[in-house]
PDB file of C-alpha atoms in Angstrom:
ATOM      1  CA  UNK G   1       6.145  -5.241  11.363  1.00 65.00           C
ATOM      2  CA  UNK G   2       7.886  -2.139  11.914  1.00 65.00           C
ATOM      3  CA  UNK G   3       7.772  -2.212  16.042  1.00 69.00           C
ATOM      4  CA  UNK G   4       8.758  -6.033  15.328  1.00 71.00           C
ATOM      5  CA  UNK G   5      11.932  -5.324  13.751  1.00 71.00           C
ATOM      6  CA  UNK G   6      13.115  -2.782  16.148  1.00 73.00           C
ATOM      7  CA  UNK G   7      15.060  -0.374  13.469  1.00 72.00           C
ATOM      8  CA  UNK G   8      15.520   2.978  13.313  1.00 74.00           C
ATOM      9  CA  UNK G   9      15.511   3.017   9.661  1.00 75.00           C
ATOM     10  CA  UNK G  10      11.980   3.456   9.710  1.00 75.00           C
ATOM     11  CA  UNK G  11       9.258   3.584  11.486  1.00 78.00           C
ATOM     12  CA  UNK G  12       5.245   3.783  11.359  1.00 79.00           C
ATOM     13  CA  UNK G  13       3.283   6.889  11.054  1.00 80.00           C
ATOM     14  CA  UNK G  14       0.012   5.888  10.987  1.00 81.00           C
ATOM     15  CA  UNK G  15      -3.144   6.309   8.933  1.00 87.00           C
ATOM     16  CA  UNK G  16      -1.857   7.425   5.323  1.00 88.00           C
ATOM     17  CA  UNK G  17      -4.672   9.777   5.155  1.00 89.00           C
ATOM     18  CA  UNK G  18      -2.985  11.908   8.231  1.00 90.00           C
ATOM     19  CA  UNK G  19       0.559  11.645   6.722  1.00 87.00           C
ATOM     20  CA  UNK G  20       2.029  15.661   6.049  1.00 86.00           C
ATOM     21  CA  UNK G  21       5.785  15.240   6.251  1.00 86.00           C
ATOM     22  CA  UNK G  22       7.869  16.682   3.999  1.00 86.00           C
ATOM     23  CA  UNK G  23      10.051  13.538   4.102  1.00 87.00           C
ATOM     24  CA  UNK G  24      10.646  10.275   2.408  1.00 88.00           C
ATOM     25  CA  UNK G  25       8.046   7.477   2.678  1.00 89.00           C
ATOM     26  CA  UNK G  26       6.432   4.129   1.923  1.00 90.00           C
ATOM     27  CA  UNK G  27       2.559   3.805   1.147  1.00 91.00           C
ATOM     28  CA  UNK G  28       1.098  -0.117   0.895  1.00 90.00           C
ATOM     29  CA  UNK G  29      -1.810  -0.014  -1.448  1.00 91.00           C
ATOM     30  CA  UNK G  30      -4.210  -2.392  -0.875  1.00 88.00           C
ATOM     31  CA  UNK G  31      -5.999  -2.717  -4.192  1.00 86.00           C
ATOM     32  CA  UNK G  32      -9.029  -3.883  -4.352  1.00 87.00           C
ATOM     33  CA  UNK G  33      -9.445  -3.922  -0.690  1.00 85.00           C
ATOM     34  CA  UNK G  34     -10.555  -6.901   2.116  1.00 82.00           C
ATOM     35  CA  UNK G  35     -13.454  -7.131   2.858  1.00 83.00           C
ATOM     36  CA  UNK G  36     -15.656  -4.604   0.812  1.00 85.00           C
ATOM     37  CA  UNK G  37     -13.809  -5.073  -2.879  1.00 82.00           C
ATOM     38  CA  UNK G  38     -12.955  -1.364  -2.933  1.00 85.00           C
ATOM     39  CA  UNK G  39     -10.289  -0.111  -5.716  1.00 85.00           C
ATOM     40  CA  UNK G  40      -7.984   2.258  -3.506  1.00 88.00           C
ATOM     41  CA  UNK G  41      -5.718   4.654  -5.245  1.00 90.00           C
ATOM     42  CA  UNK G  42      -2.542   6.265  -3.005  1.00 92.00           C
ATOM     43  CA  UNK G  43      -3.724   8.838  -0.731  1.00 92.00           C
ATOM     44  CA  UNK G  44      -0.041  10.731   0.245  1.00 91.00           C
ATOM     45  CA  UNK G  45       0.367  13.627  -1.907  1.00 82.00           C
ATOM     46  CA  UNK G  46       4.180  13.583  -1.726  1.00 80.00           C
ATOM     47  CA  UNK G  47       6.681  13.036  -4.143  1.00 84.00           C
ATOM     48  CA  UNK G  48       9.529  11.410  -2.129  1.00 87.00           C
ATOM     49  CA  UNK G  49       7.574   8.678  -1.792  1.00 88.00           C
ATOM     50  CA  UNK G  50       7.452   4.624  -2.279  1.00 92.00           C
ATOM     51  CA  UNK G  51       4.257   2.926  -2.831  1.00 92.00           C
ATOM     52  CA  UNK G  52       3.840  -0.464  -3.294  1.00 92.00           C
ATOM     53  CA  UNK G  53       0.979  -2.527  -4.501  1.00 92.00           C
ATOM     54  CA  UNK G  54      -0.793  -5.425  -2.338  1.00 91.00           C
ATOM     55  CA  UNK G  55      -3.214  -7.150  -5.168  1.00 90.00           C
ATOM     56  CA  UNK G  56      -3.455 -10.190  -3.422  1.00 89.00           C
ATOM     57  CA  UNK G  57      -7.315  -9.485  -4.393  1.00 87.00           C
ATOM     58  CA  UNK G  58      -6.988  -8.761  -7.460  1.00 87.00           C
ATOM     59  CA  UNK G  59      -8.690 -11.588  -9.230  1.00 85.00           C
ATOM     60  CA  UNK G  60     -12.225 -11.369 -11.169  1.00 85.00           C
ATOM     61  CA  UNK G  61     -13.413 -13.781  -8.560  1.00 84.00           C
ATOM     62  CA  UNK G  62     -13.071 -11.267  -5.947  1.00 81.00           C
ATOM     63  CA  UNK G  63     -13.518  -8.075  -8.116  1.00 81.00           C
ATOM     64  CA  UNK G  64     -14.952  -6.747 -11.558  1.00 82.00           C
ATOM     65  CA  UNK G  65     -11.439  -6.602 -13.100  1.00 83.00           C
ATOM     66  CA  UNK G  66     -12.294  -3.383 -15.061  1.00 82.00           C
ATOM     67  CA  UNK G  67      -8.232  -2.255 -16.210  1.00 82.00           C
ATOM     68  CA  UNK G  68      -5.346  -3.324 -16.385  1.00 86.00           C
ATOM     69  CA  UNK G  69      -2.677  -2.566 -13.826  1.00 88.00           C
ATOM     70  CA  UNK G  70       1.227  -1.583 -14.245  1.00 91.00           C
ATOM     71  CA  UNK G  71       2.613  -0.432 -11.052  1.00 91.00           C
ATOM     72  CA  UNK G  72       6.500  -0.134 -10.060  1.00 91.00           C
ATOM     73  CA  UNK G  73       5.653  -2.423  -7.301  1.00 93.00           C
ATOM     74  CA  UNK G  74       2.935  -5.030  -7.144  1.00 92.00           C
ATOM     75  CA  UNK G  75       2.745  -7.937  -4.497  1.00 90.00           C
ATOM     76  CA  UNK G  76       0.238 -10.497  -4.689  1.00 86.00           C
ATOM     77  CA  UNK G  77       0.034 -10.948  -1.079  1.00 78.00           C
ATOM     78  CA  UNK G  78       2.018  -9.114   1.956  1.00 67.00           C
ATOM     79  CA  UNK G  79       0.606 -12.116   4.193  1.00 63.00           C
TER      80      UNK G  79
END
């Protein structure tokens, strides 16, 4: 989406897991995950960050729904 929109105001960096700027950024969470159900927890260890929530999966017919969740941000689908 980011090459789509052509900004400059931001711009992809990647895999989270590889991400060591010392700058502001945005992590999507995708919580529990497609296909395999995993729970994922933010993996940037920065604290000029954004992270926001994709739980389009998070229903007990997808997932053991085993606590409660109370994120800044939570989406129910980014699709």
């Amino acid at each position: 989406m980011t090459d789509f929109e052509r900004s400059e105001l931001h711009k992809w960096a990647g895999d989270a897991r590889n991400y060591d700027k010392d700058e502001p950024y945005i992590e999507f969470i995708t919580s529990p995950n497609n296909p395999d159900g995993v729970i994922r927890e933010p993996v940037v260890n920065g604290d000029q960050g954004k992270l926001i929530h994709d739980l389009a999966y998070y229903w007990p017919q997808y997932t053991a729904i085993t606590s409660p969740v109370n994120h800044d941000v939570m989406l129910f689908t980014v699709s």
